[in-house]
mmCIF file of C-alpha atoms in Angstrom:
data_model
loop_
_atom_site.group_PDB
_atom_site.id
_atom_site.type_symbol
_atom_site.label_atom_id
_atom_site.label_comp_id
_atom_site.label_asym_id
_atom_site.label_seq_id
_atom_site.Cartn_x
_atom_site.Cartn_y
_atom_site.Cartn_z
ATOM 1 C CA MET A 258 207.850 140.146 79.025
ATOM 2 C CA SER A 259 209.733 137.090 80.289
ATOM 3 C CA ASP A 260 208.633 134.058 78.400
ATOM 4 C CA HIS A 261 211.723 132.207 79.499
ATOM 5 C CA PRO A 262 213.366 132.466 82.885
ATOM 6 C CA GLY A 263 216.173 134.973 83.274
ATOM 7 C CA PRO A 264 219.695 134.068 84.282
ATOM 8 C CA GLU A 265 220.485 132.973 87.799
ATOM 9 C CA ILE A 266 222.356 135.458 89.998
ATOM 10 C CA LEU A 267 225.376 133.592 91.371
ATOM 11 C CA ALA A 268 226.896 136.502 93.281
ATOM 12 C CA ALA A 269 226.369 140.234 93.815
ATOM 13 C CA ARG A 270 228.650 142.783 95.449
ATOM 14 C CA TRP A 271 229.238 146.537 95.535
ATOM 15 C CA VAL A 272 232.371 147.500 93.649
ATOM 16 C CA SER A 273 232.427 151.321 93.717
ATOM 17 C CA HIS A 274 230.683 154.326 95.194
ATOM 18 C CA SER A 275 230.765 158.040 94.547
ATOM 19 C CA ARG A 276 228.362 160.713 95.774
ATOM 20 C CA LEU A 277 225.879 159.955 92.970
ATOM 21 C CA PHE A 278 226.917 156.648 91.458
ATOM 22 C CA HIS A 279 226.876 153.240 93.086
ATOM 23 C CA VAL A 280 228.025 150.231 91.085
ATOM 24 C CA GLU A 281 226.999 146.655 91.807
ATOM 25 C CA GLU A 282 228.749 143.714 90.181
ATOM 26 C CA LEU A 283 226.631 140.687 89.296
ATOM 27 C CA ARG A 284 227.815 137.219 88.339
ATOM 28 C CA LEU A 285 225.101 135.617 86.195
ATOM 29 C CA ARG A 286 224.561 132.146 84.776
ATOM 30 C CA PHE A 287 222.328 132.016 81.685
ATOM 31 C CA GLY A 288 219.959 129.161 80.805
ATOM 32 C CA ASN A 289 222.552 127.679 78.448
ATOM 33 C CA GLY A 290 225.140 127.519 81.230
ATOM 34 C CA VAL A 291 227.214 130.505 80.076
ATOM 35 C CA GLU A 292 228.415 132.667 82.967
ATOM 36 C CA ARG A 293 229.111 136.406 82.673
ATOM 37 C CA THR A 294 230.012 139.270 84.974
ATOM 38 C CA TYR A 295 227.889 142.426 84.657
ATOM 39 C CA GLU A 296 227.886 145.791 86.390
ATOM 40 C CA ARG A 297 224.749 147.752 87.095
ATOM 41 C CA LEU A 298 224.431 151.363 88.131
ATOM 42 C CA ASN A 299 222.391 152.663 91.058
ATOM 43 C CA PRO A 300 220.006 149.730 91.581
ATOM 44 C CA GLY A 301 216.968 150.854 93.544
ATOM 45 C CA PHE A 302 216.951 154.337 92.035
ATOM 46 C CA HIS A 303 213.565 155.843 92.833
ATOM 47 C CA GLY A 304 212.366 157.118 89.464
ATOM 48 C CA ALA A 305 212.083 160.347 87.563
ATOM 49 C CA VAL A 306 209.524 162.265 85.578
ATOM 50 C CA MET A 307 209.619 164.330 82.377
ATOM 51 C CA VAL A 308 206.814 166.792 81.662
ATOM 52 C CA VAL A 309 205.580 167.803 78.196
ATOM 53 C CA PRO A 310 203.736 171.082 78.861
ATOM 54 C CA VAL A 311 201.350 172.123 76.081
ATOM 55 C CA SER A 312 199.872 175.629 76.149
ATOM 56 C CA ASP A 313 196.308 176.407 75.092
ATOM 57 C CA ASP A 314 197.579 177.573 71.684
ATOM 58 C CA GLY A 315 199.288 174.205 71.078
ATOM 59 C CA ARG A 316 202.881 175.184 71.744
ATOM 60 C CA LEU A 317 205.230 173.073 73.872
ATOM 61 C CA LEU A 318 207.380 174.597 76.591
ATOM 62 C CA LEU A 319 211.001 173.484 76.813
ATOM 63 C CA VAL A 320 213.954 174.438 78.978
ATOM 64 C CA ARG A 321 217.590 175.036 78.199
ATOM 65 C CA GLU A 322 219.913 173.869 80.942
ATOM 66 C CA TYR A 323 223.603 173.203 81.438
ATOM 67 C CA GLY A 324 224.533 169.527 81.201
ATOM 68 C CA ALA A 325 227.783 168.680 82.957
ATOM 69 C CA GLY A 326 227.919 165.344 81.120
ATOM 70 C CA VAL A 327 228.000 166.942 77.680
ATOM 71 C CA GLY A 328 229.724 170.118 78.877
ATOM 72 C CA ASP A 329 227.207 172.375 77.145
ATOM 73 C CA TYR A 330 223.695 173.759 77.364
ATOM 74 C CA TYR A 331 220.994 171.514 75.933
ATOM 75 C CA LEU A 332 217.298 171.734 75.117
ATOM 76 C CA SER A 333 214.848 169.369 76.774
ATOM 77 C CA PHE A 334 211.539 169.155 78.570
ATOM 78 C CA PRO A 335 211.428 169.915 82.310
ATOM 79 C CA LYS A 336 212.294 166.850 84.360
ATOM 80 C CA GLY A 337 213.503 165.706 87.726
ATOM 81 C CA ALA A 338 213.485 163.047 90.389
ATOM 82 C CA VAL A 339 210.307 161.886 92.094
ATOM 83 C CA HIS A 340 210.758 162.514 95.810
ATOM 84 C CA ALA A 341 209.985 159.765 98.268
ATOM 85 C CA GLU A 342 206.946 161.521 99.774
ATOM 86 C CA GLU A 343 205.187 162.617 96.568
ATOM 87 C CA SER A 344 203.250 160.937 93.771
ATOM 88 C CA MET A 345 204.650 160.858 90.252
ATOM 89 C CA LEU A 346 202.047 163.349 89.003
ATOM 90 C CA ASP A 347 202.738 165.680 91.938
ATOM 91 C CA ALA A 348 206.434 165.523 91.070
ATOM 92 C CA ALA A 349 205.579 166.395 87.455
ATOM 93 C CA ASN A 350 203.617 169.471 88.544
ATOM 94 C CA ARG A 351 206.333 170.551 90.991
ATOM 95 C CA GLU A 352 209.089 170.285 88.366
ATOM 96 C CA LEU A 353 206.905 172.240 85.932
ATOM 97 C CA MET A 354 206.455 175.000 88.518
ATOM 98 C CA GLU A 355 210.147 175.040 89.445
ATOM 99 C CA GLU A 356 211.639 174.940 85.966
ATOM 100 C CA VAL A 357 209.042 176.646 83.764
ATOM 101 C CA GLY A 358 206.941 178.767 86.140
ATOM 102 C CA PHE A 359 203.638 177.081 85.323
ATOM 103 C CA GLY A 360 201.359 174.574 86.968
ATOM 104 C CA ALA A 361 198.926 172.304 85.102
ATOM 105 C CA HIS A 362 195.276 171.492 85.770
ATOM 106 C CA GLU A 363 195.505 168.326 83.629
ATOM 107 C CA LEU A 364 198.346 165.851 84.042
ATOM 108 C CA GLU A 365 198.277 162.585 82.111
ATOM 109 C CA LEU A 366 200.817 159.766 82.236
ATOM 110 C CA LEU A 367 201.727 158.892 78.623
ATOM 111 C CA THR A 368 204.201 156.098 79.245
ATOM 112 C CA GLU A 369 207.157 154.961 81.277
ATOM 113 C CA LEU A 370 210.521 154.694 79.502
ATOM 114 C CA SER A 371 213.696 152.884 80.456
ATOM 115 C CA LEU A 372 217.218 153.753 79.518
ATOM 116 C CA SER A 373 220.225 151.546 78.941
ATOM 117 C CA PRO A 374 218.471 148.504 80.440
ATOM 118 C CA SER A 375 221.700 146.563 80.172
ATOM 119 C CA TYR A 376 223.233 148.503 83.043
ATOM 120 C CA MET A 377 220.581 150.772 84.589
ATOM 121 C CA GLY A 378 217.183 150.165 86.139
ATOM 122 C CA ASN A 379 216.130 153.816 85.776
ATOM 123 C CA ARG A 380 212.558 154.568 84.733
ATOM 124 C CA MET A 381 211.321 157.904 83.403
ATOM 125 C CA SER A 382 207.598 158.633 83.481
ATOM 126 C CA ILE A 383 206.498 160.855 80.586
ATOM 127 C CA VAL A 384 203.628 163.161 81.569
ATOM 128 C CA LEU A 385 201.536 165.368 79.288
ATOM 129 C CA ALA A 386 200.562 168.641 81.027
ATOM 130 C CA ARG A 387 197.661 170.794 79.816
ATOM 131 C CA GLY A 388 195.490 173.504 81.306
ATOM 132 C CA LEU A 389 198.552 175.542 82.271
ATOM 133 C CA PHE A 390 198.442 178.420 84.773
ATOM 134 C CA GLU A 391 201.206 180.684 86.010
ATOM 135 C CA LYS A 392 202.803 179.503 89.233
ATOM 136 C CA ARG A 393 206.451 179.483 90.149
ATOM 137 C CA LEU A 394 208.160 177.435 92.853
ATOM 138 C CA PRO A 395 211.814 177.918 93.767
ATOM 139 C CA GLY A 396 213.997 175.179 92.249
ATOM 140 C CA ASP A 397 217.481 173.924 92.960
ATOM 141 C CA GLU A 398 219.031 175.023 89.663
ATOM 142 C CA PRO A 399 222.261 177.040 89.925
ATOM 143 C CA GLU A 400 220.913 179.621 87.450
ATOM 144 C CA PRO A 401 217.442 180.325 86.006
ATOM 145 C CA LEU A 402 216.587 178.047 83.085
ATOM 146 C CA THR A 403 215.783 179.575 79.711
ATOM 147 C CA VAL A 404 212.218 178.648 78.728
ATOM 148 C CA SER A 405 211.085 178.592 75.091
ATOM 149 C CA ALA A 406 207.799 177.716 73.351
ATOM 150 C CA HIS A 407 207.673 175.799 70.078
ATOM 151 C CA THR A 408 205.144 174.130 67.810
ATOM 152 C CA PHE A 409 205.502 170.427 67.010
ATOM 153 C CA GLU A 410 206.790 171.326 63.514
ATOM 154 C CA GLU A 411 209.456 173.590 64.951
ATOM 155 C CA LEU A 412 210.576 170.865 67.350
ATOM 156 C CA ILE A 413 210.771 168.268 64.567
ATOM 157 C CA ASP A 414 213.023 170.738 62.727
ATOM 158 C CA LEU A 415 215.099 171.365 65.875
ATOM 159 C CA GLN A 416 215.474 167.589 66.208
ATOM 160 C CA ALA A 417 216.576 167.238 62.583
ATOM 161 C CA SER A 418 219.158 170.008 63.003
ATOM 162 C CA GLY A 419 220.574 168.355 66.124
ATOM 163 C CA VAL A 420 219.501 170.994 68.660
ATOM 164 C CA LEU A 421 216.939 168.722 70.339
ATOM 165 C CA ASN A 422 218.792 165.429 70.790
ATOM 166 C CA GLU A 423 218.099 164.085 74.277
ATOM 167 C CA ALA A 424 216.602 160.600 73.771
ATOM 168 C CA TYR A 425 213.872 160.882 76.418
ATOM 169 C CA ALA A 426 212.822 164.287 75.040
ATOM 170 C CA VAL A 427 212.726 163.076 71.419
ATOM 171 C CA ALA A 428 210.625 160.059 72.412
ATOM 172 C CA ALA A 429 208.385 162.309 74.555
ATOM 173 C CA LEU A 430 207.879 164.737 71.663
ATOM 174 C CA PHE A 431 206.592 162.014 69.336
ATOM 175 C CA LEU A 432 204.510 160.346 72.056
ATOM 176 C CA ALA A 433 202.817 163.667 72.873
ATOM 177 C CA ARG A 434 202.135 164.281 69.187
ATOM 178 C CA GLU A 435 200.584 160.807 68.867
ATOM 179 C CA ARG A 436 198.406 161.410 71.910
ATOM 180 C CA LEU A 437 197.189 164.798 70.722
ATOM 181 C CA ALA A 438 196.570 163.519 67.176
ATOM 182 C CA THR A 439 194.088 160.951 68.462
ATOM 183 C CA ALA A 440 190.629 161.818 69.778
ATOM 184 C CA GLU A 441 190.749 164.242 72.683
ATOM 185 C CA ALA A 442 188.651 161.852 74.761
ATOM 186 C CA PRO A 443 190.635 160.487 77.741
ATOM 187 C CA MET B 6 223.767 175.811 70.848
ATOM 188 C CA SER B 7 225.652 177.947 73.379
ATOM 189 C CA ASP B 8 224.471 181.491 73.062
ATOM 190 C CA HIS B 9 225.990 182.290 76.420
ATOM 191 C CA PRO B 10 229.231 180.930 77.781
ATOM 192 C CA GLY B 11 229.057 177.829 79.944
ATOM 193 C CA PRO B 12 230.244 177.665 83.517
ATOM 194 C CA GLU B 13 233.919 177.776 84.347
ATOM 195 C CA ILE B 14 235.501 174.511 85.514
ATOM 196 C CA LEU B 15 237.266 175.310 88.798
ATOM 197 C CA ALA B 16 238.479 171.778 89.535
ATOM 198 C CA ALA B 17 238.168 168.236 88.167
ATOM 199 C CA ARG B 18 239.182 164.931 89.757
ATOM 200 C CA TRP B 19 238.404 161.222 89.493
ATOM 201 C CA VAL B 20 236.351 160.012 92.442
ATOM 202 C CA SER B 21 235.568 156.367 91.656
ATOM 203 C CA HIS B 22 236.317 153.575 89.218
ATOM 204 C CA SER B 23 234.861 150.178 88.527
ATOM 205 C CA ARG B 24 235.440 147.912 85.543
ATOM 206 C CA LEU B 25 232.872 149.804 83.430
ATOM 207 C CA PHE B 26 232.141 153.045 85.248
ATOM 208 C CA HIS B 27 234.496 155.932 85.865
ATOM 209 C CA VAL B 28 233.232 158.968 87.750
ATOM 210 C CA GLU B 29 234.741 162.427 87.482
ATOM 211 C CA GLU B 30 233.835 165.183 89.911
ATOM 212 C CA LEU B 31 233.649 168.741 88.569
ATOM 213 C CA ARG B 32 233.499 171.968 90.532
ATOM 214 C CA LEU B 33 231.758 174.567 88.341
ATOM 215 C CA ARG B 34 231.161 178.311 88.658
ATOM 216 C CA PHE B 35 228.180 179.600 86.683
ATOM 217 C CA GLY B 36 227.947 183.025 85.021
ATOM 218 C CA ASN B 37 225.986 184.381 87.993
ATOM 219 C CA GLY B 38 228.744 183.354 90.413
ATOM 220 C CA VAL B 39 226.941 180.305 91.838
ATOM 221 C CA GLU B 40 229.286 177.333 92.386
ATOM 222 C CA ARG B 41 228.163 173.699 92.258
ATOM 223 C CA THR B 42 229.757 170.268 92.401
ATOM 224 C CA TYR B 43 228.736 167.816 89.651
ATOM 225 C CA GLU B 44 229.655 164.246 88.835
ATOM 226 C CA ARG B 45 229.894 162.937 85.302
ATOM 227 C CA LEU B 46 230.101 159.350 84.160
ATOM 228 C CA ASN B 47 232.645 157.939 81.712
ATOM 229 C CA PRO B 48 233.820 161.144 80.017
ATOM 230 C CA GLY B 49 235.489 160.302 76.705
ATOM 231 C CA PHE B 50 233.215 157.338 76.008
ATOM 232 C CA HIS B 51 233.649 156.505 72.329
ATOM 233 C CA GLY B 52 230.068 156.308 71.073
ATOM 234 C CA ALA B 53 227.491 153.733 70.185
ATOM 235 C CA VAL B 54 225.122 152.918 67.388
ATOM 236 C CA MET B 55 221.542 151.628 67.191
ATOM 237 C CA VAL B 56 220.281 150.089 63.942
ATOM 238 C CA VAL B 57 216.674 150.152 62.708
ATOM 239 C CA PRO B 58 216.583 147.315 60.153
ATOM 240 C CA VAL B 59 213.639 147.471 57.732
ATOM 241 C CA SER B 60 212.911 144.470 55.527
ATOM 242 C CA ASP B 61 211.702 144.770 51.934
ATOM 243 C CA ASP B 62 208.126 144.116 53.097
ATOM 244 C CA GLY B 63 208.299 147.049 55.534
ATOM 245 C CA ARG B 64 208.739 145.169 58.787
ATOM 246 C CA LEU B 65 211.276 146.178 61.436
ATOM 247 C CA LEU B 66 213.594 143.648 63.051
ATOM 248 C CA LEU B 67 214.055 143.837 66.814
ATOM 249 C CA VAL B 68 215.955 141.800 69.370
ATOM 250 C CA ARG B 69 215.076 140.575 72.818
ATOM 251 C CA GLU B 70 218.015 140.561 75.192
ATOM 252 C CA TYR B 71 218.653 140.249 78.903
ATOM 253 C CA GLY B 72 219.262 143.584 80.635
ATOM 254 C CA ALA B 73 221.163 143.273 83.899
ATOM 255 C CA GLY B 74 220.115 146.834 84.846
ATOM 256 C CA VAL B 75 216.402 146.039 84.759
ATOM 257 C CA GLY B 76 216.863 142.369 85.677
ATOM 258 C CA ASP B 77 214.670 141.162 82.823
ATOM 259 C CA TYR B 78 214.563 140.583 79.081
ATOM 260 C CA TYR B 79 213.675 143.655 77.016
ATOM 261 C CA LEU B 80 212.817 144.454 73.410
ATOM 262 C CA SER B 81 214.958 146.898 71.458
ATOM 263 C CA PHE B 82 216.758 147.453 68.192
ATOM 264 C CA PRO B 83 220.225 145.931 67.717
ATOM 265 C CA LYS B 84 222.915 148.202 69.141
ATOM 266 C CA GLY B 85 226.452 148.276 70.389
ATOM 267 C CA ALA B 86 229.649 150.232 70.818
ATOM 268 C CA VAL B 87 231.559 151.673 67.890
ATOM 269 C CA HIS B 88 235.047 150.177 68.003
ATOM 270 C CA ALA B 89 238.060 152.421 67.739
ATOM 271 C CA GLU B 90 239.113 151.137 64.307
ATOM 272 C CA GLU B 91 235.745 151.189 62.523
ATOM 273 C CA SER B 92 233.394 153.817 61.130
ATOM 274 C CA MET B 93 229.995 154.348 62.686
ATOM 275 C CA LEU B 94 228.197 152.833 59.675
ATOM 276 C CA ASP B 95 230.544 149.821 59.683
ATOM 277 C CA ALA B 96 229.738 149.328 63.363
ATOM 278 C CA ALA B 97 226.026 149.470 62.528
ATOM 279 C CA ASN B 98 226.390 146.765 59.882
ATOM 280 C CA ARG B 99 228.541 144.599 62.164
ATOM 281 C CA GLU B 100 226.044 144.791 65.046
ATOM 282 C CA LEU B 101 223.226 143.957 62.611
ATOM 283 C CA MET B 102 225.131 140.867 61.433
ATOM 284 C CA GLU B 103 226.038 139.802 64.970
ATOM 285 C CA GLU B 104 222.658 140.319 66.643
ATOM 286 C CA VAL B 105 220.130 139.758 63.848
ATOM 287 C CA GLY B 106 221.964 137.694 61.217
ATOM 288 C CA PHE B 107 221.548 140.234 58.407
ATOM 289 C CA GLY B 108 223.709 142.775 56.650
ATOM 290 C CA ALA B 109 222.394 145.868 54.870
ATOM 291 C CA HIS B 110 223.213 147.316 51.455
ATOM 292 C CA GLU B 111 221.856 150.745 52.484
ATOM 293 C CA LEU B 112 222.799 152.362 55.770
ATOM 294 C CA GLU B 113 221.664 155.914 56.522
ATOM 295 C CA LEU B 114 222.410 157.981 59.611
ATOM 296 C CA LEU B 115 219.099 159.387 60.868
ATOM 297 C CA THR B 116 220.340 161.360 63.869
ATOM 298 C CA GLU B 117 222.566 161.311 66.904
ATOM 299 C CA LEU B 118 220.908 161.207 70.317
ATOM 300 C CA SER B 119 222.256 162.006 73.752
ATOM 301 C CA LEU B 120 221.135 160.592 77.033
ATOM 302 C CA SER B 121 221.091 162.125 80.494
ATOM 303 C CA PRO B 122 223.250 165.082 79.370
ATOM 304 C CA SER B 123 223.405 166.255 82.965
ATOM 305 C CA TYR B 124 225.780 163.448 83.886
ATOM 306 C CA MET B 125 226.761 161.540 80.720
ATOM 307 C CA GLY B 126 228.406 162.550 77.458
ATOM 308 C CA ASN B 127 227.234 159.402 75.652
ATOM 309 C CA ARG B 128 226.036 159.717 72.063
ATOM 310 C CA MET B 129 223.973 157.127 70.194
ATOM 311 C CA SER B 130 223.890 157.263 66.399
ATOM 312 C CA ILE B 131 220.575 156.028 64.990
ATOM 313 C CA VAL B 132 220.998 154.271 61.642
ATOM 314 C CA LEU B 133 218.285 153.140 59.232
ATOM 315 C CA ALA B 134 219.233 149.875 57.483
ATOM 316 C CA ARG B 135 217.586 148.758 54.246
ATOM 317 C CA GLY B 136 218.422 146.347 51.470
ATOM 318 C CA LEU B 137 218.906 143.499 53.945
ATOM 319 C CA PHE B 138 220.702 140.252 53.079
ATOM 320 C CA GLU B 139 221.413 137.196 55.210
ATOM 321 C CA LYS B 140 224.801 137.263 56.846
ATOM 322 C CA ARG B 141 225.714 136.257 60.373
ATOM 323 C CA LEU B 142 228.806 137.227 62.340
ATOM 324 C CA PRO B 143 229.611 135.757 65.759
ATOM 325 C CA GLY B 144 228.753 138.195 68.548
ATOM 326 C CA ASP B 145 229.728 138.446 72.188
ATOM 327 C CA GLU B 146 226.273 137.769 73.624
ATOM 328 C CA PRO B 147 226.085 135.064 76.306
ATOM 329 C CA GLU B 148 223.089 133.475 74.583
ATOM 330 C CA PRO B 149 221.500 133.896 71.114
ATOM 331 C CA LEU B 150 219.161 136.888 70.934
ATOM 332 C CA THR B 151 215.529 136.358 69.989
ATOM 333 C CA VAL B 152 214.769 138.250 66.764
ATOM 334 C CA SER B 153 211.241 139.346 65.863
ATOM 335 C CA ALA B 154 209.741 141.302 62.944
ATOM 336 C CA HIS B 155 206.978 143.869 63.416
ATOM 337 C CA THR B 156 205.146 146.519 61.448
ATOM 338 C CA PHE B 157 205.197 150.128 62.640
ATOM 339 C CA GLU B 158 201.597 149.768 63.870
ATOM 340 C CA GLU B 159 202.492 146.692 65.906
ATOM 341 C CA LEU B 160 205.433 148.507 67.465
ATOM 342 C CA ILE B 161 203.297 151.539 68.372
ATOM 343 C CA ASP B 162 200.957 149.092 70.113
ATOM 344 C CA LEU B 163 203.891 147.336 71.848
ATOM 345 C CA GLN B 164 205.071 150.758 73.021
ATOM 346 C CA ALA B 165 201.625 151.641 74.359
ATOM 347 C CA SER B 166 201.416 148.337 76.241
ATOM 348 C CA GLY B 167 204.832 148.895 77.829
ATOM 349 C CA VAL B 168 206.705 146.089 76.059
ATOM 350 C CA LEU B 169 208.841 148.457 73.985
ATOM 351 C CA ASN B 170 210.022 151.042 76.492
ATOM 352 C CA GLU B 171 213.719 151.727 75.919
ATOM 353 C CA ALA B 172 214.015 155.478 75.264
ATOM 354 C CA TYR B 173 216.513 155.245 72.392
ATOM 355 C CA ALA B 174 214.400 152.556 70.682
ATOM 356 C CA VAL B 175 211.146 154.514 71.058
ATOM 357 C CA ALA B 176 212.798 157.640 69.622
ATOM 358 C CA ALA B 177 214.363 155.550 66.821
ATOM 359 C CA LEU B 178 211.006 153.987 65.958
ATOM 360 C CA PHE B 179 209.359 157.360 65.426
ATOM 361 C CA LEU B 180 212.376 158.823 63.601
ATOM 362 C CA ALA B 181 212.413 155.879 61.193
ATOM 363 C CA ARG B 182 208.694 156.250 60.593
ATOM 364 C CA GLU B 183 209.151 159.976 59.850
ATOM 365 C CA ARG B 184 211.985 159.213 57.456
ATOM 366 C CA LEU B 185 210.063 156.536 55.574
ATOM 367 C CA ALA B 186 206.892 158.648 55.435
ATOM 368 C CA THR B 187 208.719 161.369 53.512
ATOM 369 C CA ALA B 188 209.789 161.015 49.901
ATOM 370 C CA GLU B 189 212.064 158.037 49.317
ATOM 371 C CA ALA B 190 214.620 160.326 47.689
ATOM 372 C CA PRO B 191 217.800 160.565 49.761
#
């Protein structure tokens, strides 16, 4: 969506590293001549996938997991990184099997979302999963995740009451509802 | 939403710093005895606000801004950090004036969203702004932002075509539509 050229990168250098986070500093010159220093996080990050699993009776399966960032358990859809050797849809099915204990016969990419584009290049693919069947793969979670099933109405209420508040998951909920409200044709 | 106690923090230490990003390492022991090392980003971050401005004719005002993380311009709602000395709604009105050139007589908190709870504690308040009036404040952007006005239908189409893909903005779009579809009573 560039209809005018972006700023010129005058300089780029790594400024900090931890096990998970790598920060690159960029010196940019905008079209109007203004120069600014930016930092971006983990450039080159591979990508991640979030799965919206819908059972045959129309209920969505969510997981409750500890989030070290917020220091509490939180409700969301199953999600995880896409590994280098697998496709995005394969990653979606694997995460579903690891976190929820189901596989899906039908996997459909709904959209790809970004997050904090000002300092991260991360992309999250949102995948609708239907035709569920029981299958569990071992995951890397420190403790088993709590799985719960909810209707769209229940999830809208859980969003309004603040229980479901993760931005990707809230966007995914509405996108799945839009998709399922339209004709079931692919 | 903790119905069982969270993991015990065994140790915490700073592992890296840059100008914007501060990484804390946590050693956690879960209820089942499993220990894991986590990293979290910028604990104590103050909070941010995203504004969904709706004009009297029902169109939403968005901004197009350069994102150093994605290396391109992107479409989103006006947003920014809440300063220490201001309320969240005051911050919403200030960002609206700085980025879009309008103030709002009616500001309503729709919800508070989190993002990547596994490694960030960030919260984004989503505010619906109505009763718009022209007022511009100087902002800190390196170049003027491009403002555009769209109906909900146009924005759903821009989401489907990948132009509107920022997770907070997509969630905010649907939340605003839900709010405006219900009775106009507060």
